[in-house]
Coordinates of C-alpha atoms in Angstrom, one line a residue:
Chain K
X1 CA 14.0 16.4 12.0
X2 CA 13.9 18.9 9.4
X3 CA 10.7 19.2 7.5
X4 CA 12.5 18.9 4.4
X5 CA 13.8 15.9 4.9
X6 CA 10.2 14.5 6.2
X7 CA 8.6 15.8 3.4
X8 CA 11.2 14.2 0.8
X9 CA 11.1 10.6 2.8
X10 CA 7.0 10.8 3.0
X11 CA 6.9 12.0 -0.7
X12 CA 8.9 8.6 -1.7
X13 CA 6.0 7.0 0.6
X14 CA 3.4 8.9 -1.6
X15 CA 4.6 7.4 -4.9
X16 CA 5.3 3.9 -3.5
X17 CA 1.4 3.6 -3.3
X18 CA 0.7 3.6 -6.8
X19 CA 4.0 5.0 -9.2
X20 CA 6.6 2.7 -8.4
X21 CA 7.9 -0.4 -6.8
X22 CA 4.8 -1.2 -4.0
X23 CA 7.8 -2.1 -1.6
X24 CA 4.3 -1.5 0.9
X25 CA 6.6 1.5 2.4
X26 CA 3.8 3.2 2.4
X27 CA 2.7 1.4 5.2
X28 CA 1.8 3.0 8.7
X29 CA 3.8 0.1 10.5
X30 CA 6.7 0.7 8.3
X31 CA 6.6 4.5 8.3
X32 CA 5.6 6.5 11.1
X33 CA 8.3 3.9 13.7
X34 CA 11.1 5.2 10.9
X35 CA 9.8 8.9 11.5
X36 CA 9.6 8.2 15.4
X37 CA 12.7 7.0 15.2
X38 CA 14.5 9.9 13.5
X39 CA 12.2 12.6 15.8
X40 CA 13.7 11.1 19.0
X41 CA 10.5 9.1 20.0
X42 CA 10.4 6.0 18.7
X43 CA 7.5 4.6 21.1
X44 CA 5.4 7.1 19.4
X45 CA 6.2 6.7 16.4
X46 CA 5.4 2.6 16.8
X47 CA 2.0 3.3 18.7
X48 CA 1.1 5.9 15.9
X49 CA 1.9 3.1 13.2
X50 CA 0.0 0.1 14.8
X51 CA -3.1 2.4 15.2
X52 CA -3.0 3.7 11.9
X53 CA -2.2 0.1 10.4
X54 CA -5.3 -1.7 12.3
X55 CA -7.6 1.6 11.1
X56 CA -6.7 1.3 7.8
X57 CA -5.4 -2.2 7.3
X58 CA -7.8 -2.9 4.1
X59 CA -6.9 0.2 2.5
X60 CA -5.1 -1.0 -0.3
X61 CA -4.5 0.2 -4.0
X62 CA -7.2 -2.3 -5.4
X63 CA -8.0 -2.0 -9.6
X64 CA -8.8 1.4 -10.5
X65 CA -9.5 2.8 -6.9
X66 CA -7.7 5.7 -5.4
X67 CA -7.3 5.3 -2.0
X68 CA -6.1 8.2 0.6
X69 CA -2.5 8.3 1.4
X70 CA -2.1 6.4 4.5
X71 CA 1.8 7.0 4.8
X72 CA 0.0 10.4 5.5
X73 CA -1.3 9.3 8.6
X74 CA 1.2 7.9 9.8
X75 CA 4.2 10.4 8.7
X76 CA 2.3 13.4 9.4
X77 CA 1.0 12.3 12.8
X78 CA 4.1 10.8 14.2
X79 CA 6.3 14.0 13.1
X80 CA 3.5 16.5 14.7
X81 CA 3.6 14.8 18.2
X82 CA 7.6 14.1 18.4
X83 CA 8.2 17.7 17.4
X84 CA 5.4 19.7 19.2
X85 CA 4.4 17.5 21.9
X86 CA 7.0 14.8 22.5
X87 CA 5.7 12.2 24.9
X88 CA 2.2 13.2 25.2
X89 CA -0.1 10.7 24.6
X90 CA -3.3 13.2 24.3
X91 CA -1.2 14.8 21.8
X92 CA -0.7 11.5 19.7
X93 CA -4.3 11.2 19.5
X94 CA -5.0 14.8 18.7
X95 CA -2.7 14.1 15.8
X96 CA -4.0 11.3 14.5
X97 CA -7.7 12.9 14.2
X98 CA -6.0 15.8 12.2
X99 CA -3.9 13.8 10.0
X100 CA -7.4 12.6 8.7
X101 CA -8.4 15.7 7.0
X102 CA -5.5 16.5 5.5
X103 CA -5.2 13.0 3.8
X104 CA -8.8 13.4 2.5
X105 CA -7.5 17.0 0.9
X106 CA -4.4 15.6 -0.7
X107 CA -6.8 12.3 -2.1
X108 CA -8.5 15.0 -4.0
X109 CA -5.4 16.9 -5.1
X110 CA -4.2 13.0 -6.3
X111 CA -7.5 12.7 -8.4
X112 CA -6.9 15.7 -10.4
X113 CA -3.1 14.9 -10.8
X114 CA -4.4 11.5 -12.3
X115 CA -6.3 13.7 -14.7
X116 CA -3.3 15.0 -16.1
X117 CA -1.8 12.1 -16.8
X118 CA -4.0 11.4 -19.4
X119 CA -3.5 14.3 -21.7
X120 CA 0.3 12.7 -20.7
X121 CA -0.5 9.6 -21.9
X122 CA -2.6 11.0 -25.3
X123 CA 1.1 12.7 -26.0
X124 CA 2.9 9.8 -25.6
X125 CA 0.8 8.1 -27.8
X126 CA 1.3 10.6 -30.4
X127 CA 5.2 10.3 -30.2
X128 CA 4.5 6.7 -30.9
X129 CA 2.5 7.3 -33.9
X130 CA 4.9 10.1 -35.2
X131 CA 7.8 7.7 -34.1
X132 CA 9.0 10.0 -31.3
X133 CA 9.5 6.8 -29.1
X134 CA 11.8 8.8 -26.6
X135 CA 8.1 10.2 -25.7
X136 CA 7.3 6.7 -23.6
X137 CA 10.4 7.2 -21.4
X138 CA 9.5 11.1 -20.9
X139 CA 6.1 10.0 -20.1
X140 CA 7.0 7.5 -17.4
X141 CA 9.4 9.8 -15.7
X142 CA 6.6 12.7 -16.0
X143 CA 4.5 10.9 -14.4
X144 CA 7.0 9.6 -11.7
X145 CA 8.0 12.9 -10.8
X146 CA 4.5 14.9 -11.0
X147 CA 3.5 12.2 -8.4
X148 CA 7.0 13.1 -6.5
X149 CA 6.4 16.5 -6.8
X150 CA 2.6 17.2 -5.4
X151 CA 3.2 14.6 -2.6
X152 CA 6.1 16.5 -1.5
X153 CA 4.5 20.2 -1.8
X154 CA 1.7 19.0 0.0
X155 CA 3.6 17.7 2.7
X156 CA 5.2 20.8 3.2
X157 CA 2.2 22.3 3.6
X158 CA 0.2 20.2 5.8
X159 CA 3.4 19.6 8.1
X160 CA 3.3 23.5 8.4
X161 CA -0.2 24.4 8.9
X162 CA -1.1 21.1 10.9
X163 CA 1.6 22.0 13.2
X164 CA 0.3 24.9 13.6
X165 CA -3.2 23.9 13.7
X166 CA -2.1 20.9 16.5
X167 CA -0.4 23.6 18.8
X168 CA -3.5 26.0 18.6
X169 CA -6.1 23.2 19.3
X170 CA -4.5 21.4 22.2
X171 CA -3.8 24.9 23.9
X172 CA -8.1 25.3 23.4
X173 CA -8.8 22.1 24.7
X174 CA -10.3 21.4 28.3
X175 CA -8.8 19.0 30.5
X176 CA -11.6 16.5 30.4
X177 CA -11.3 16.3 26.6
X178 CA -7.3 15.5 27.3
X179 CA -7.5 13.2 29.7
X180 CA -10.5 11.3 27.1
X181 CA -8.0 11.3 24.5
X182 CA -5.4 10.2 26.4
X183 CA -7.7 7.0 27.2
X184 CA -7.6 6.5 24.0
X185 CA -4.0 5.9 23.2
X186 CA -4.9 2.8 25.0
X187 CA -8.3 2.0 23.7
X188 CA -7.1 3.1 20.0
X189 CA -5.4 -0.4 19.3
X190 CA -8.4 -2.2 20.9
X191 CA -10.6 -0.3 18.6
X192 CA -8.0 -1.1 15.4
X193 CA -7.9 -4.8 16.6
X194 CA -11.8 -5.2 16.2
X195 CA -11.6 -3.2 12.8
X196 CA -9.1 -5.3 11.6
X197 CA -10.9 -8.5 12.5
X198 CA -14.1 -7.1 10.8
X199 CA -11.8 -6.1 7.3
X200 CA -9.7 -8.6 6.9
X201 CA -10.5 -12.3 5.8
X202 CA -10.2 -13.9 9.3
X203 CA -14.1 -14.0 10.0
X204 CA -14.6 -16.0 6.7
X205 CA -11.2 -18.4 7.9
X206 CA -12.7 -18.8 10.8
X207 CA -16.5 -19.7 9.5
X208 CA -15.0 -21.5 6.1
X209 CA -11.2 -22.3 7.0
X210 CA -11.6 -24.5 10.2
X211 CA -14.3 -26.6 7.8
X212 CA -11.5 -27.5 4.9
Chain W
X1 CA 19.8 -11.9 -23.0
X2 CA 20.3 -11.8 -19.1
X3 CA 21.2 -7.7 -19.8
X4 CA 17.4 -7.9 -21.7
X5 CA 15.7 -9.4 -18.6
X6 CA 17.6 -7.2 -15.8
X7 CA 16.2 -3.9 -17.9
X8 CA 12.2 -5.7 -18.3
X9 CA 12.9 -6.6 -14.6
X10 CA 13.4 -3.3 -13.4
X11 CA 11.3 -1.5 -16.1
X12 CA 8.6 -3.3 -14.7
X13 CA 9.0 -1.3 -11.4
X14 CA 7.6 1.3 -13.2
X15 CA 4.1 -0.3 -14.6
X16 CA 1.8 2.6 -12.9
X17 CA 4.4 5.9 -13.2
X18 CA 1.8 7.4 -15.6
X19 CA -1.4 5.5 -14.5
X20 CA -4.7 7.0 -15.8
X21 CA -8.1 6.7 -15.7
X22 CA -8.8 6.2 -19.4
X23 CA -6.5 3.3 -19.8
X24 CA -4.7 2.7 -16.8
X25 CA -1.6 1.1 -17.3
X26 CA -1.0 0.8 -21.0
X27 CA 1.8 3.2 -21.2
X28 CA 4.1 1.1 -18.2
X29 CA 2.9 -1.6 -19.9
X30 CA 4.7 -0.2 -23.6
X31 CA 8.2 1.4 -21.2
X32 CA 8.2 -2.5 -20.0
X33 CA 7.9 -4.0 -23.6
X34 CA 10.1 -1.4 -25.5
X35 CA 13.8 -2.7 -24.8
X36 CA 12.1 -5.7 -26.2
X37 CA 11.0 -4.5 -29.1
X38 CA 14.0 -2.6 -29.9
X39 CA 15.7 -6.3 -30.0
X40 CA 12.9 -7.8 -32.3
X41 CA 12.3 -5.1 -34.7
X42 CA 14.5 -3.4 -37.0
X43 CA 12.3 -2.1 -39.1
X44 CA 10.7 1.4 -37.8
X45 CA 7.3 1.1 -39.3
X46 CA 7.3 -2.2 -37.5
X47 CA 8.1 -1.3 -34.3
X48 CA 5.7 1.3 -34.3
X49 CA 2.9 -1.0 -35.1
X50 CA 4.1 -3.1 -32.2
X51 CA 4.1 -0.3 -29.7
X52 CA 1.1 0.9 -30.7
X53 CA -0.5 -2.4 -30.6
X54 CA -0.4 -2.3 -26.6
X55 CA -1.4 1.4 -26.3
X56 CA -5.0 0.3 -25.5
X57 CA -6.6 -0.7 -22.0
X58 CA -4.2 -3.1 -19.5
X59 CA -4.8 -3.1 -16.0
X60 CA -3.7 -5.8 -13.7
X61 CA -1.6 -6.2 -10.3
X62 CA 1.5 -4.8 -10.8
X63 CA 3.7 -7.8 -9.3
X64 CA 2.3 -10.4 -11.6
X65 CA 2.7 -8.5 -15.0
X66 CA 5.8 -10.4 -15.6
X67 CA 4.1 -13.4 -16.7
X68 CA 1.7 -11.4 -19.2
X69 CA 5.3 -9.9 -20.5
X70 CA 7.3 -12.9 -21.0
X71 CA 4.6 -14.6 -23.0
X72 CA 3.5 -11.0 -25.0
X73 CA 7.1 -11.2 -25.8
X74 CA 7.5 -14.5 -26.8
X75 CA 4.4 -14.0 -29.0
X76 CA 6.1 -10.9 -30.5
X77 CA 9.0 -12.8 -31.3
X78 CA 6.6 -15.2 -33.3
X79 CA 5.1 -11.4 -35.2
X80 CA 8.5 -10.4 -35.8
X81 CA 9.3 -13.4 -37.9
X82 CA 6.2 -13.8 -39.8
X83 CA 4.9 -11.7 -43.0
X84 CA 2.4 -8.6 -42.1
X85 CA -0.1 -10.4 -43.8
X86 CA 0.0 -13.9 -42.3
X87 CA 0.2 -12.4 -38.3
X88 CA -3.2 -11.2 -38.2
X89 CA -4.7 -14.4 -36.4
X90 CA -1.8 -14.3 -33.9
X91 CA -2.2 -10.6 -33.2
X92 CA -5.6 -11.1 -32.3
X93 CA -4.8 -13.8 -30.0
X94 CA -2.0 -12.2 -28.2
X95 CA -4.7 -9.4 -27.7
X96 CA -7.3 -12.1 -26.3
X97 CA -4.5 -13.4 -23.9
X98 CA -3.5 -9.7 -22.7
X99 CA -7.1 -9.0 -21.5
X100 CA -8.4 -12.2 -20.7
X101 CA -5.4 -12.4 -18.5
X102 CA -5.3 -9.0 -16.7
X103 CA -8.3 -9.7 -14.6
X104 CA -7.4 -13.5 -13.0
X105 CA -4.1 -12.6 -12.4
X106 CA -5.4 -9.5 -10.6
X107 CA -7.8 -11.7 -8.4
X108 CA -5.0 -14.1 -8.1
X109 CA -2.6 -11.3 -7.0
X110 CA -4.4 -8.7 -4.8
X111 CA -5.6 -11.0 -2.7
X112 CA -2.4 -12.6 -2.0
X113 CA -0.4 -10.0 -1.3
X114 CA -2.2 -7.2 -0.5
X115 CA -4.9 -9.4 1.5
X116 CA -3.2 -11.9 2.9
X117 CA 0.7 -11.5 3.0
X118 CA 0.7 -8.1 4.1
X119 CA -1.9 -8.5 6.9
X120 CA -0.7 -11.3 8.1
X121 CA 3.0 -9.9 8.2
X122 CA 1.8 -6.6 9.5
X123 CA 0.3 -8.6 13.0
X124 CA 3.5 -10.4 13.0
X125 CA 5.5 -7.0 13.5
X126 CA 2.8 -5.8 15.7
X127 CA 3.7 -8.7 17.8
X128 CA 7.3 -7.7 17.3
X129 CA 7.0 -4.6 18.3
X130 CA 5.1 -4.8 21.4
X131 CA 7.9 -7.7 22.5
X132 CA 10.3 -5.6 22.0
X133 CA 9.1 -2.7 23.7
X134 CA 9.2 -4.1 27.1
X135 CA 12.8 -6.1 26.7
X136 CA 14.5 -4.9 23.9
X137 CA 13.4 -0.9 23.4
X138 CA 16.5 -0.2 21.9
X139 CA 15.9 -2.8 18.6
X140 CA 12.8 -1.9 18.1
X141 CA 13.4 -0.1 14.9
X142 CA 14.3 -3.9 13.4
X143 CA 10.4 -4.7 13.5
X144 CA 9.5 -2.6 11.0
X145 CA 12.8 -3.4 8.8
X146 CA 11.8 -7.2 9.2
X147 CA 8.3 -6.6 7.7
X148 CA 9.6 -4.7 4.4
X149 CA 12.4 -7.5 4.3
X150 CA 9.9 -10.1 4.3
X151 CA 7.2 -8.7 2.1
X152 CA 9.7 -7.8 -0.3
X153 CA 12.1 -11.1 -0.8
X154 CA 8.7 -13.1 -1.6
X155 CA 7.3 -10.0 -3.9
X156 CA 10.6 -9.4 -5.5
X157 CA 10.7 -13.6 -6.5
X158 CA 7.5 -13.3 -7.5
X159 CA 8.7 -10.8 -10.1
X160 CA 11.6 -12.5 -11.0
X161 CA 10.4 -15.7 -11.1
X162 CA 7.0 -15.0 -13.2
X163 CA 9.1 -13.1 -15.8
X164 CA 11.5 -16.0 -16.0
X165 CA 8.4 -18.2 -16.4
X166 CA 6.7 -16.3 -18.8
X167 CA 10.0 -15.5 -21.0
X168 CA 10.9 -19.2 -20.7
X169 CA 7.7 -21.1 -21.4
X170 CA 5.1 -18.6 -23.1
X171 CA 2.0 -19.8 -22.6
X172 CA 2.9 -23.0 -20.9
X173 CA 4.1 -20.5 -17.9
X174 CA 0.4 -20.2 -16.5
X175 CA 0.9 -23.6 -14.5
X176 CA 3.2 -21.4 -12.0
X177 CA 0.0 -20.1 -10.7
X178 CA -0.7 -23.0 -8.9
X179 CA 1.6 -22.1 -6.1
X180 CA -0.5 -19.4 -5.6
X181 CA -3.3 -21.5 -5.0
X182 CA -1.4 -24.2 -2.3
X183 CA 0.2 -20.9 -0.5
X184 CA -3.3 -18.5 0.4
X185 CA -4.7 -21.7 2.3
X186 CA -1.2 -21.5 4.9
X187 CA -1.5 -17.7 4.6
X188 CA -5.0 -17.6 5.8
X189 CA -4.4 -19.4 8.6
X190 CA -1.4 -17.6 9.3
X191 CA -3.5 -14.3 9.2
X192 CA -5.7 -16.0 11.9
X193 CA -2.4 -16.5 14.0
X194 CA -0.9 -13.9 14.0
X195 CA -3.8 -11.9 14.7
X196 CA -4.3 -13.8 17.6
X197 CA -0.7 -13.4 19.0
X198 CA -0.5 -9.5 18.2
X199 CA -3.9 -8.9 19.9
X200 CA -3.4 -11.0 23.2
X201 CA -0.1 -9.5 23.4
X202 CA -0.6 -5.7 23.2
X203 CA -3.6 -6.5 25.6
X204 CA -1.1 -8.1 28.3
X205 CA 1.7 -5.5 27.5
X206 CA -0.8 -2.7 27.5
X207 CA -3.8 -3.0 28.1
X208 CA -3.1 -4.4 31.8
X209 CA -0.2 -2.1 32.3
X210 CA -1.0 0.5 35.2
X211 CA -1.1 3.1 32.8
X212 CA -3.5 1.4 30.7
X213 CA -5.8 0.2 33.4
X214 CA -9.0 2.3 33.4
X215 CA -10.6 -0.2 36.8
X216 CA -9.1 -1.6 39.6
X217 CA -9.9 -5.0 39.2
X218 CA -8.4 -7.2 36.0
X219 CA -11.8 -8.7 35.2
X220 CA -13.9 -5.2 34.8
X221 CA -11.1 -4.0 32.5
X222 CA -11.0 -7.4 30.8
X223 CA -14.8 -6.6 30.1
X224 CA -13.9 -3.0 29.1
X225 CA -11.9 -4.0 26.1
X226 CA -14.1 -7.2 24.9
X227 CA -16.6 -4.4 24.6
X228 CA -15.1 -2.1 22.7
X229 CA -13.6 -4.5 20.6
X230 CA -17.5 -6.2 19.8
X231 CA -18.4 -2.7 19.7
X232 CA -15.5 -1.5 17.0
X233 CA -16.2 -4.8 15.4
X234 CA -20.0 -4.5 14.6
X235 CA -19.6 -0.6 14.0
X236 CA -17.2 -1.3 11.4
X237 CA -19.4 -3.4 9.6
X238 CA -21.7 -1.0 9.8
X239 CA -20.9 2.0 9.1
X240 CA -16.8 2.2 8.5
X241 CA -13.4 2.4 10.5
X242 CA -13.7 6.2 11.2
X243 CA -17.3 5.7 12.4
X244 CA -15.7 3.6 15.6
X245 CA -12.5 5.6 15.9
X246 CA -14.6 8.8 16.5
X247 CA -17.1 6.4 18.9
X248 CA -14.8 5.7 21.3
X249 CA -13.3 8.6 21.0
X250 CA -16.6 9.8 22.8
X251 CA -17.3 7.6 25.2
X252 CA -13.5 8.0 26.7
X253 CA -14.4 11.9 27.0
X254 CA -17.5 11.0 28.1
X255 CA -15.9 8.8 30.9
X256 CA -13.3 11.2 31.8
X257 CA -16.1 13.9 32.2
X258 CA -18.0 11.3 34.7
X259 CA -14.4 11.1 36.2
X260 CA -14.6 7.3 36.3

């Protein structure tokens, strides 16, 4: 799949989180099976998606808080093990754990693009005062595409240094650490099941619910 | 009027493009109201007071803002025919029922969609999905499709129908929100289901596949994942998802190492 493609689709993911729509696209059981599927490993793809989903199932765009990019995950992961390592499970894994920093990276790149939008939104607000109302519908679309834009530049960048990054690791790693992350493409959901349970609301339905 | 609705209706799409720390949604919240406006005033001083009047703070879930539109508008439409003079009271109401309403709609929405619509929809793919992977591989692309198609016909009516609401009724539109109320009880308890199904099934699908096995016997592997998944569970709690990812992470190298 080329990366340009990726990086468009997983930008749209981006700005589905926050800047329009909330389709939930964004999601890890939406995205990284669509990825999989395009990449020629669907499987993947779909085990890469429930993992990421039960991990970060309460990660949600809640009042003013902005959470990491979870598409990310999901998109980045899934298109690093069907294009380097299609089929390996170890390589899943490995994937997965180096998605991580990259989403933390790009969180903080999203802060400061928030930031702008500020001195974005003090302009409009001047175009309303001067009656420059055209200003609120440059705004909007400002905004729009600056979120567009940085998602997809950074996913152009993280799909070509992770990829890198994957290949160089896994070659490192000893066979003991393989096989142990192999085990974990099976233990991984397990893990994300118990997460879940803890982060979602089904220990208070099951303590308050059954009572009602 | 319908043309009117369709352009608030899909303006309203757009509620967090330029989202910001100071005052979060206040400028989506203008784009929304302006085709509006540009029906109720004529006047340009007018319309800018108006606009500028909803410049300020606004910050609630983005799939309920319909209702706090319709009945902003339908309040507007009570500005626009009054003197300046005799629409000070109302403007100060319409600004108490703007932020006094932002919040409970919030609480209302986020935890009905985002809490328990979407979790409870995402375990029903996972079940899906791990159905279809051992009879139907070649569909299995439809599980995820199924998700967004659900999610999105009850969040796109929930758009349409609170704008409706709140265009139709004005104030009167708030009893809507009582659906809300009937509909988190069934959701809840779907959560719990669905959870339920997803789990037991990628535990008989894979956990007890031969691949997945890590014992010989059924019961020690049985153990193996009640363990980890009281062990994920408490760690959680304690000290966050990534805590238990990186865990068991460990004790699967660690049991590779001891060759077990």
């Amino acid at each position: 799949m080329n990366i340009f493609l990726v990086s468009f689709i997983g930008a749209l993911c981006s700005v589905d989180i926050t800047a329009f729509g909330q389709f939930m696209i964004y999601r890890p059981i939406f995205c990284a099976p669509i990825i999989g599927f395009f990449s020629g490993d669907v499987i993947t793809g779909l085990c890469i998606g429930i993992i990421s989903e039960l991990f970060w199932i309460k990660t949600i765009p809640m009042g003013v808080a902005v959470i990491i990019d979870v598409s990310m995950i999901g998109i980045l992961s899934t298109f690093w093990a069907c294009t380097y390592f299609p089929g390996f499970k170890d390589a899943a894994i490995l994937s997965i754990l180096l998605a991580i920093p990259f989403v933390y990276l790009y969180r903080w790149i999203d802060i400061l693009g928030r930031k702008l939008n500020v001195k974005i939104m003090y302009w409009v607000e001047g175009g309303i005062k001067d009656v420059k109302n055209w200003r609120i519908e440059i705004g909007i679309w400002s905004g729009l595409l600056f979120f567009l834009l940085r998602a997809f530049l950074f996913y152009l960048f993280a799909i070509a240094v992770g990829g890198k990054l994957l290949c160089d690791i896994y070659a490192g790693l000893p066979k003991y650490i393989l096989e142990g992350l192999a085990k974990a493409w099976y233990l991984f959901p397990v893990v994300g099941f118990g997460v879940a349970y803890n982060l979602t609301n089904i220990k208070s339905f099951i303590s308050e619910g059954f009572q009602k | 009027m319908i043309k009117l609705y369709a352009r608030v209706f899909i303006r309203s799409f757009f509620l967090q493009s330029l989202w910001n720390y100071e005052r979060m949604q206040n400028i989506g919240f203008v784009f929304i109201l302006r085709p509006i406006f540009d029906v109720l005033y004529t006047v340009e001083k007018e319309k800018k007071e108006a606009l500028l009047r909803h410049v300020g703070y606004f910050n609630t879930q983005p799939y309920m803002v319909g209702i706090i539109v319709g009945i902003v508008a339908s309040m507007e439409k009570e500005i626009a025919k009054m003197e300046p003079a005799n629409s000070r009271e109302i403007i100060r109401d319409m600004k108490r029922v703007k932020s006094n309403m932002a919040g409970p709609l919030a609480a209302i929405g986020e935890p009905f969609f985002y809490g328990d619509l979407r979790t409870m929809l995402s375990f029903l793919t996972m079940a899906i999905m791990v159905i279809f992977a051992t009879r139907l591989a070649e569909y299995i692309i439809l599980a995820p499709i199924v998700f967004i198609l659900l999610y999105n016909s009850l969040h796109l009516w929930t758009r349409i129908s609170l704008l409706y609401e709140g265009f139709k009724y004005g104030g009167n539109s708030m009893k809507t929100l009582v659906h809300f109320n009937s509909m988190s009880d069934i959701l809840r308890f779907g959560v719990f289901v669905m959870f339920l199904a997803a789990f037991s099934l990628y535990l008989a699908v894979f956990g007890f596949s031969n691949e997945g096995r890590f014992f010989n016997s059924g019961y020690i592997d049985l153990f193996v994942y009640i363990a980890i998944f009281l062990f994920s569970f408490f760690a959680a709690s304690k000290f966050g998802p990534i805590f238990s990812m990186f865990s068991v992470l460990i004790i699967c190298i660690i049991i590779s190492v001891l060759g077990i």
